[in-house]
Amino acid sequence: MKVWCSDSQVRLEWSDGYTRDYYSLWLYDNRPEHRDLHSGQRLVDFADLPEDVAIASASCDADCVEIQWRAGSVSRFPIDWLRDPGRQFEIERHSWTSADAPRLLWSDYRSCDEAAWLMALARDGIAFIRGVTSLEDLIAGVGYIRETNYGRVFDVKNMPDAENLAFTDLGLPGHTDNPYREPVPPMQALHCVQPGSEGGESIFVDGFAVADHLRTTDPTAFEALTRTPVTFWFRSAHVEFSAERRMIELAEPQGIKAIHYNNRSIQVPLLPIAQSAEFYRASKAFSLLLRSPDFTYVVKLDKGDAVVFDNQRILHGRTAYGSAEQPRWLRGCYLDKADLISRLAVLSRQGDGCHTNT
Ligand SMILES: [Fe+2]
């Protein structure tokens, strides 16, 4: 490790040639004395920082870089932290198609490796589990239920005079739930209380894989769906929601952030003729891919089976089912995603050491 400094900056060069420059005020802001020892939270606001601080000298040992401030005090910064001070816990996501579906995780509730199951859920956007007796107990291991107008937990079964086709015995193509709600419920869980005697297979699609495929095979359609705002709308006797979204929402610089697709609630905007034609062509191409056997994973959930999935990535649907004998009955709920990522981040700390500058 080589160290150079001037009044206003420090330059570090690691043995592998990696070099970074650190502005004096940034180092002063991040000095350990400016962080709470227990929580790691900042103890200073920008208004409390001086306009300028001068560095007198900088040196390093095996673990830390030591800064002597011209004003007289000394601060020590762990070298590992200086190498990547902005490091955040991240999940590498794995897109999947129907050919990859056999690798999707099915665990048994009693013998489930919690960390592996949560990681599969975050990585694949979906994970299954057998032998669940309580949806609420399952969710307690993932995060917190997010209550909506459908209730804290809702029954997905055929009901008379249903205000939403979800609560009928009709087949439903792949969709994300509640794109008309702001914010969209990030995740959804479904628990099979009673499998239908006739039909009612569940359908799952990785919308990110489909969108990536569309981008490669039909970039014009992909661009139209990422550019055109559409309104999702839902109204019943007691609620009325609407939200404007792109069906494929991009993250900077090139990633896909979210899929919003629900045929029952989409309101196509009135566009100029050429743009309208392009939007319908693009939407049909996307819709056909979402139905394609190349991307759909079809499975009949049995009693006690449960599934949790990312509602802004994984589309879900079902085949129609008969209601004469034993009708299909699932219980469902929505939940936040932040708690899933948080739990994985905490689990990853074990044996990882602390990378803060406390
Ligand atoms: Fe749904």
Short mmCIF file of N, CA and C in Angstrom, two decimals, residues 25-133:
data_model
loop_
_atom_site.label_atom_id
_atom_site.label_comp_id
_atom_site.label_asym_id
_atom_site.label_seq_id
_atom_site.Cartn_x
_atom_site.Cartn_y
_atom_site.Cartn_z
N LEU A 25 -12.24 16.79 3.05
CA LEU A 25 -13.48 17.00 3.79
C LEU A 25 -14.30 15.71 3.86
N TRP A 26 -14.20 14.89 2.80
CA TRP A 26 -14.89 13.59 2.83
C TRP A 26 -14.30 12.71 3.93
N LEU A 27 -12.97 12.71 4.05
CA LEU A 27 -12.34 11.94 5.12
C LEU A 27 -12.73 12.49 6.48
N TYR A 28 -12.74 13.81 6.60
CA TYR A 28 -13.09 14.44 7.88
C TYR A 28 -14.53 14.10 8.24
N ASP A 29 -15.43 14.16 7.26
CA ASP A 29 -16.84 13.81 7.49
C ASP A 29 -16.95 12.36 7.98
N ASN A 30 -16.15 11.48 7.43
CA ASN A 30 -16.25 10.05 7.75
C ASN A 30 -15.33 9.61 8.89
N ARG A 31 -14.70 10.54 9.57
CA ARG A 31 -13.82 10.13 10.67
C ARG A 31 -14.64 9.41 11.74
N PRO A 32 -14.08 8.40 12.36
CA PRO A 32 -14.84 7.59 13.32
C PRO A 32 -15.51 8.40 14.41
N GLU A 33 -14.87 9.53 14.77
CA GLU A 33 -15.46 10.35 15.84
C GLU A 33 -16.79 10.96 15.42
N HIS A 34 -17.08 10.94 14.14
CA HIS A 34 -18.34 11.49 13.64
C HIS A 34 -19.42 10.44 13.46
N ARG A 35 -19.18 9.26 13.99
CA ARG A 35 -20.19 8.20 13.92
C ARG A 35 -20.45 7.66 15.31
N ASP A 36 -21.72 7.34 15.58
CA ASP A 36 -22.07 6.74 16.86
C ASP A 36 -21.47 5.34 16.94
N LEU A 37 -20.78 5.05 18.02
CA LEU A 37 -20.06 3.78 18.13
C LEU A 37 -21.00 2.58 18.08
N HIS A 38 -22.19 2.75 18.65
CA HIS A 38 -23.11 1.61 18.73
C HIS A 38 -23.89 1.41 17.42
N SER A 39 -24.49 2.48 16.92
CA SER A 39 -25.37 2.34 15.74
C SER A 39 -24.65 2.57 14.42
N GLY A 40 -23.50 3.27 14.46
CA GLY A 40 -22.81 3.61 13.22
C GLY A 40 -23.44 4.81 12.52
N GLN A 41 -24.48 5.38 13.09
CA GLN A 41 -25.16 6.50 12.43
C GLN A 41 -24.36 7.79 12.57
N ARG A 42 -24.59 8.71 11.63
CA ARG A 42 -23.86 9.98 11.62
C ARG A 42 -24.21 10.81 12.85
N LEU A 43 -23.21 11.48 13.36
CA LEU A 43 -23.43 12.41 14.47
C LEU A 43 -23.31 13.86 14.00
N VAL A 44 -22.98 14.04 12.71
CA VAL A 44 -22.81 15.41 12.19
C VAL A 44 -23.78 15.62 11.03
N ASP A 45 -24.18 16.88 10.88
CA ASP A 45 -24.95 17.29 9.71
C ASP A 45 -24.00 18.11 8.83
N PHE A 46 -24.35 18.32 7.59
CA PHE A 46 -23.48 19.10 6.70
C PHE A 46 -23.22 20.50 7.26
N ALA A 47 -24.24 21.04 7.91
CA ALA A 47 -24.08 22.38 8.47
C ALA A 47 -23.01 22.43 9.55
N ASP A 48 -22.72 21.27 10.15
CA ASP A 48 -21.73 21.23 11.24
C ASP A 48 -20.30 21.09 10.73
N LEU A 49 -20.14 20.76 9.46
CA LEU A 49 -18.79 20.52 8.93
C LEU A 49 -18.12 21.85 8.59
N PRO A 50 -16.80 21.94 8.77
CA PRO A 50 -16.09 23.15 8.36
C PRO A 50 -16.08 23.25 6.83
N GLU A 51 -15.84 24.45 6.33
CA GLU A 51 -15.78 24.61 4.87
C GLU A 51 -14.54 23.94 4.30
N ASP A 52 -13.51 23.87 5.11
CA ASP A 52 -12.26 23.32 4.62
C ASP A 52 -11.52 22.70 5.80
N VAL A 53 -10.85 21.59 5.56
CA VAL A 53 -9.97 21.00 6.57
C VAL A 53 -8.67 20.65 5.88
N ALA A 54 -7.58 20.77 6.57
CA ALA A 54 -6.26 20.52 5.96
C ALA A 54 -5.63 19.28 6.56
N ILE A 55 -5.01 18.50 5.70
CA ILE A 55 -4.31 17.29 6.13
C ILE A 55 -2.84 17.64 6.33
N ALA A 56 -2.31 17.24 7.49
CA ALA A 56 -0.89 17.49 7.76
C ALA A 56 -0.03 16.35 7.22
N SER A 57 -0.50 15.09 7.47
CA SER A 57 0.27 13.93 6.99
C SER A 57 -0.64 12.72 6.93
N ALA A 58 -0.21 11.72 6.18
CA ALA A 58 -0.97 10.46 6.09
C ALA A 58 0.03 9.32 6.05
N SER A 59 -0.30 8.24 6.74
CA SER A 59 0.57 7.06 6.75
C SER A 59 -0.32 5.84 6.89
N CYS A 60 0.25 4.66 6.75
CA CYS A 60 -0.57 3.45 6.90
C CYS A 60 0.23 2.34 7.56
N ASP A 61 -0.52 1.44 8.22
CA ASP A 61 0.07 0.20 8.71
C ASP A 61 -0.68 -0.94 8.03
N ALA A 62 -0.66 -2.11 8.60
CA ALA A 62 -1.26 -3.27 7.93
C ALA A 62 -2.78 -3.15 7.82
N ASP A 63 -3.42 -2.44 8.77
CA ASP A 63 -4.88 -2.42 8.81
C ASP A 63 -5.51 -1.06 8.50
N CYS A 64 -4.81 -0.01 8.84
CA CYS A 64 -5.44 1.31 8.80
C CYS A 64 -4.56 2.36 8.13
N VAL A 65 -5.25 3.38 7.62
CA VAL A 65 -4.59 4.61 7.18
C VAL A 65 -4.81 5.64 8.27
N GLU A 66 -3.74 6.30 8.66
CA GLU A 66 -3.83 7.29 9.74
C GLU A 66 -3.64 8.68 9.16
N ILE A 67 -4.57 9.56 9.48
CA ILE A 67 -4.54 10.95 9.00
C ILE A 67 -4.23 11.85 10.19
N GLN A 68 -3.20 12.64 10.03
CA GLN A 68 -2.90 13.68 11.03
C GLN A 68 -3.48 14.98 10.47
N TRP A 69 -4.47 15.54 11.18
CA TRP A 69 -5.08 16.78 10.72
C TRP A 69 -4.23 17.96 11.14
N ARG A 70 -4.18 18.99 10.29
CA ARG A 70 -3.36 20.16 10.61
C ARG A 70 -3.83 20.83 11.90
N ALA A 71 -5.12 20.69 12.20
CA ALA A 71 -5.67 21.28 13.43
C ALA A 71 -5.20 20.54 14.68
N GLY A 72 -4.63 19.34 14.50
CA GLY A 72 -4.03 18.67 15.64
C GLY A 72 -4.49 17.26 15.94
N SER A 73 -5.73 16.89 15.60
CA SER A 73 -6.22 15.56 15.93
C SER A 73 -5.78 14.52 14.89
N VAL A 74 -6.04 13.25 15.22
CA VAL A 74 -5.65 12.13 14.36
C VAL A 74 -6.87 11.24 14.14
N SER A 75 -7.05 10.75 12.91
CA SER A 75 -8.13 9.80 12.62
C SER A 75 -7.54 8.58 11.94
N ARG A 76 -8.13 7.40 12.26
CA ARG A 76 -7.67 6.15 11.63
C ARG A 76 -8.83 5.53 10.85
N PHE A 77 -8.54 5.11 9.62
CA PHE A 77 -9.56 4.55 8.73
C PHE A 77 -9.14 3.14 8.31
N PRO A 78 -9.99 2.14 8.52
CA PRO A 78 -9.65 0.76 8.08
C PRO A 78 -9.41 0.73 6.57
N ILE A 79 -8.35 0.06 6.16
CA ILE A 79 -8.01 0.00 4.73
C ILE A 79 -9.10 -0.71 3.94
N ASP A 80 -9.65 -1.79 4.51
CA ASP A 80 -10.71 -2.53 3.80
C ASP A 80 -11.91 -1.62 3.50
N TRP A 81 -12.24 -0.80 4.45
CA TRP A 81 -13.38 0.10 4.25
C TRP A 81 -13.07 1.16 3.20
N LEU A 82 -11.83 1.67 3.22
CA LEU A 82 -11.46 2.69 2.23
C LEU A 82 -11.48 2.13 0.81
N ARG A 83 -11.22 0.84 0.69
CA ARG A 83 -11.22 0.23 -0.65
C ARG A 83 -12.61 0.30 -1.28
N ASP A 84 -13.64 0.10 -0.47
CA ASP A 84 -15.01 0.11 -1.02
C ASP A 84 -15.98 0.68 0.00
N PRO A 85 -15.91 1.98 0.24
CA PRO A 85 -16.72 2.57 1.31
C PRO A 85 -18.21 2.60 1.02
N GLY A 86 -18.58 2.46 -0.25
CA GLY A 86 -20.01 2.52 -0.58
C GLY A 86 -20.64 1.15 -0.69
N ARG A 87 -19.93 0.13 -0.21
CA ARG A 87 -20.42 -1.24 -0.39
C ARG A 87 -21.76 -1.46 0.30
N GLN A 88 -22.71 -1.97 -0.43
CA GLN A 88 -24.02 -2.31 0.11
C GLN A 88 -24.29 -3.78 -0.18
N PHE A 89 -25.15 -4.36 0.61
CA PHE A 89 -25.52 -5.75 0.37
C PHE A 89 -26.35 -5.85 -0.91
N GLU A 90 -25.97 -6.73 -1.78
CA GLU A 90 -26.68 -6.87 -3.06
C GLU A 90 -26.97 -8.34 -3.34
N ILE A 91 -28.06 -8.56 -4.03
CA ILE A 91 -28.44 -9.91 -4.45
C ILE A 91 -28.22 -10.01 -5.95
N GLU A 92 -27.56 -11.07 -6.36
CA GLU A 92 -27.43 -11.31 -7.80
C GLU A 92 -28.66 -12.08 -8.25
N ARG A 93 -29.43 -11.49 -9.13
CA ARG A 93 -30.66 -12.17 -9.54
C ARG A 93 -30.38 -13.09 -10.73
N HIS A 94 -31.09 -14.20 -10.75
CA HIS A 94 -30.96 -15.19 -11.83
C HIS A 94 -32.30 -15.29 -12.55
N SER A 95 -32.33 -14.88 -13.79
CA SER A 95 -33.56 -15.02 -14.56
C SER A 95 -33.77 -16.50 -14.89
N TRP A 96 -35.02 -16.86 -15.10
CA TRP A 96 -35.29 -18.26 -15.43
C TRP A 96 -36.39 -18.36 -16.49
N THR A 97 -36.30 -19.44 -17.25
CA THR A 97 -37.32 -19.78 -18.23
C THR A 97 -37.95 -21.11 -17.81
N SER A 98 -38.86 -21.63 -18.61
CA SER A 98 -39.48 -22.91 -18.24
C SER A 98 -38.45 -24.02 -18.19
N ALA A 99 -37.42 -23.93 -19.03
CA ALA A 99 -36.38 -24.96 -19.02
C ALA A 99 -35.59 -24.96 -17.71
N ASP A 100 -35.52 -23.79 -17.06
CA ASP A 100 -34.78 -23.68 -15.80
C ASP A 100 -35.66 -23.99 -14.58
N ALA A 101 -36.96 -24.12 -14.80
CA ALA A 101 -37.89 -24.23 -13.67
C ALA A 101 -37.55 -25.37 -12.70
N PRO A 102 -36.99 -26.50 -13.17
CA PRO A 102 -36.64 -27.55 -12.20
C PRO A 102 -35.67 -27.10 -11.12
N ARG A 103 -34.94 -26.02 -11.35
CA ARG A 103 -34.02 -25.57 -10.30
C ARG A 103 -34.68 -24.62 -9.30
N LEU A 104 -35.92 -24.21 -9.56
CA LEU A 104 -36.61 -23.36 -8.58
C LEU A 104 -36.77 -24.15 -7.28
N LEU A 105 -36.61 -23.45 -6.18
CA LEU A 105 -36.50 -24.15 -4.89
C LEU A 105 -37.87 -24.51 -4.32
N TRP A 106 -38.01 -25.81 -4.03
CA TRP A 106 -39.13 -26.33 -3.27
C TRP A 106 -38.55 -26.86 -1.96
N SER A 107 -38.94 -26.30 -0.84
CA SER A 107 -38.44 -26.78 0.45
C SER A 107 -39.59 -27.36 1.25
N ASP A 108 -39.22 -28.08 2.31
CA ASP A 108 -40.23 -28.56 3.24
C ASP A 108 -40.22 -27.65 4.46
N TYR A 109 -41.38 -27.23 4.89
CA TYR A 109 -41.46 -26.22 5.95
C TYR A 109 -40.72 -26.66 7.21
N ARG A 110 -40.82 -27.90 7.57
CA ARG A 110 -40.22 -28.37 8.83
C ARG A 110 -38.70 -28.43 8.77
N SER A 111 -38.16 -28.74 7.60
CA SER A 111 -36.71 -28.92 7.49
C SER A 111 -36.06 -27.83 6.65
N CYS A 112 -36.77 -26.72 6.49
CA CYS A 112 -36.30 -25.68 5.57
C CYS A 112 -35.04 -24.99 6.08
N ASP A 113 -34.06 -24.87 5.19
CA ASP A 113 -32.87 -24.04 5.46
C ASP A 113 -33.29 -22.60 5.16
N GLU A 114 -33.57 -21.85 6.22
CA GLU A 114 -34.16 -20.52 6.05
C GLU A 114 -33.32 -19.62 5.16
N ALA A 115 -32.01 -19.60 5.40
CA ALA A 115 -31.14 -18.71 4.63
C ALA A 115 -31.16 -19.08 3.15
N ALA A 116 -31.11 -20.39 2.86
CA ALA A 116 -31.09 -20.83 1.46
C ALA A 116 -32.42 -20.50 0.78
N TRP A 117 -33.50 -20.67 1.53
CA TRP A 117 -34.82 -20.41 0.95
C TRP A 117 -35.01 -18.91 0.67
N LEU A 118 -34.61 -18.09 1.62
CA LEU A 118 -34.74 -16.64 1.42
C LEU A 118 -33.84 -16.18 0.27
N MET A 119 -32.66 -16.77 0.17
CA MET A 119 -31.75 -16.38 -0.91
C MET A 119 -32.33 -16.78 -2.27
N ALA A 120 -32.93 -17.97 -2.34
CA ALA A 120 -33.56 -18.41 -3.60
C ALA A 120 -34.70 -17.47 -3.97
N LEU A 121 -35.47 -17.07 -2.97
CA LEU A 121 -36.58 -16.15 -3.21
C LEU A 121 -36.07 -14.82 -3.78
N ALA A 122 -35.00 -14.30 -3.21
CA ALA A 122 -34.46 -13.03 -3.69
C ALA A 122 -33.79 -13.20 -5.06
N ARG A 123 -33.09 -14.30 -5.25
CA ARG A 123 -32.32 -14.53 -6.48
C ARG A 123 -33.24 -14.86 -7.66
N ASP A 124 -34.18 -15.80 -7.46
CA ASP A 124 -35.05 -16.26 -8.54
C ASP A 124 -36.37 -15.49 -8.60
N GLY A 125 -36.64 -14.71 -7.56
CA GLY A 125 -37.89 -13.96 -7.50
C GLY A 125 -39.05 -14.81 -7.04
N ILE A 126 -38.80 -16.09 -6.72
CA ILE A 126 -39.89 -16.99 -6.33
C ILE A 126 -39.28 -18.18 -5.58
N ALA A 127 -40.01 -18.67 -4.58
CA ALA A 127 -39.59 -19.89 -3.89
C ALA A 127 -40.85 -20.58 -3.34
N PHE A 128 -40.80 -21.91 -3.37
CA PHE A 128 -41.95 -22.72 -2.96
C PHE A 128 -41.62 -23.45 -1.66
N ILE A 129 -42.67 -23.81 -0.95
CA ILE A 129 -42.46 -24.55 0.30
C ILE A 129 -43.68 -25.44 0.55
N ARG A 130 -43.41 -26.65 1.01
CA ARG A 130 -44.49 -27.62 1.28
C ARG A 130 -44.73 -27.74 2.78
N GLY A 131 -45.89 -28.24 3.11
CA GLY A 131 -46.18 -28.54 4.51
C GLY A 131 -46.47 -27.32 5.37
N VAL A 132 -46.96 -26.25 4.74
CA VAL A 132 -47.27 -25.03 5.49
C VAL A 132 -48.68 -25.14 6.07
N THR A 133 -48.81 -24.89 7.37
CA THR A 133 -50.15 -24.93 7.99
C THR A 133 -50.68 -23.54 8.25
#
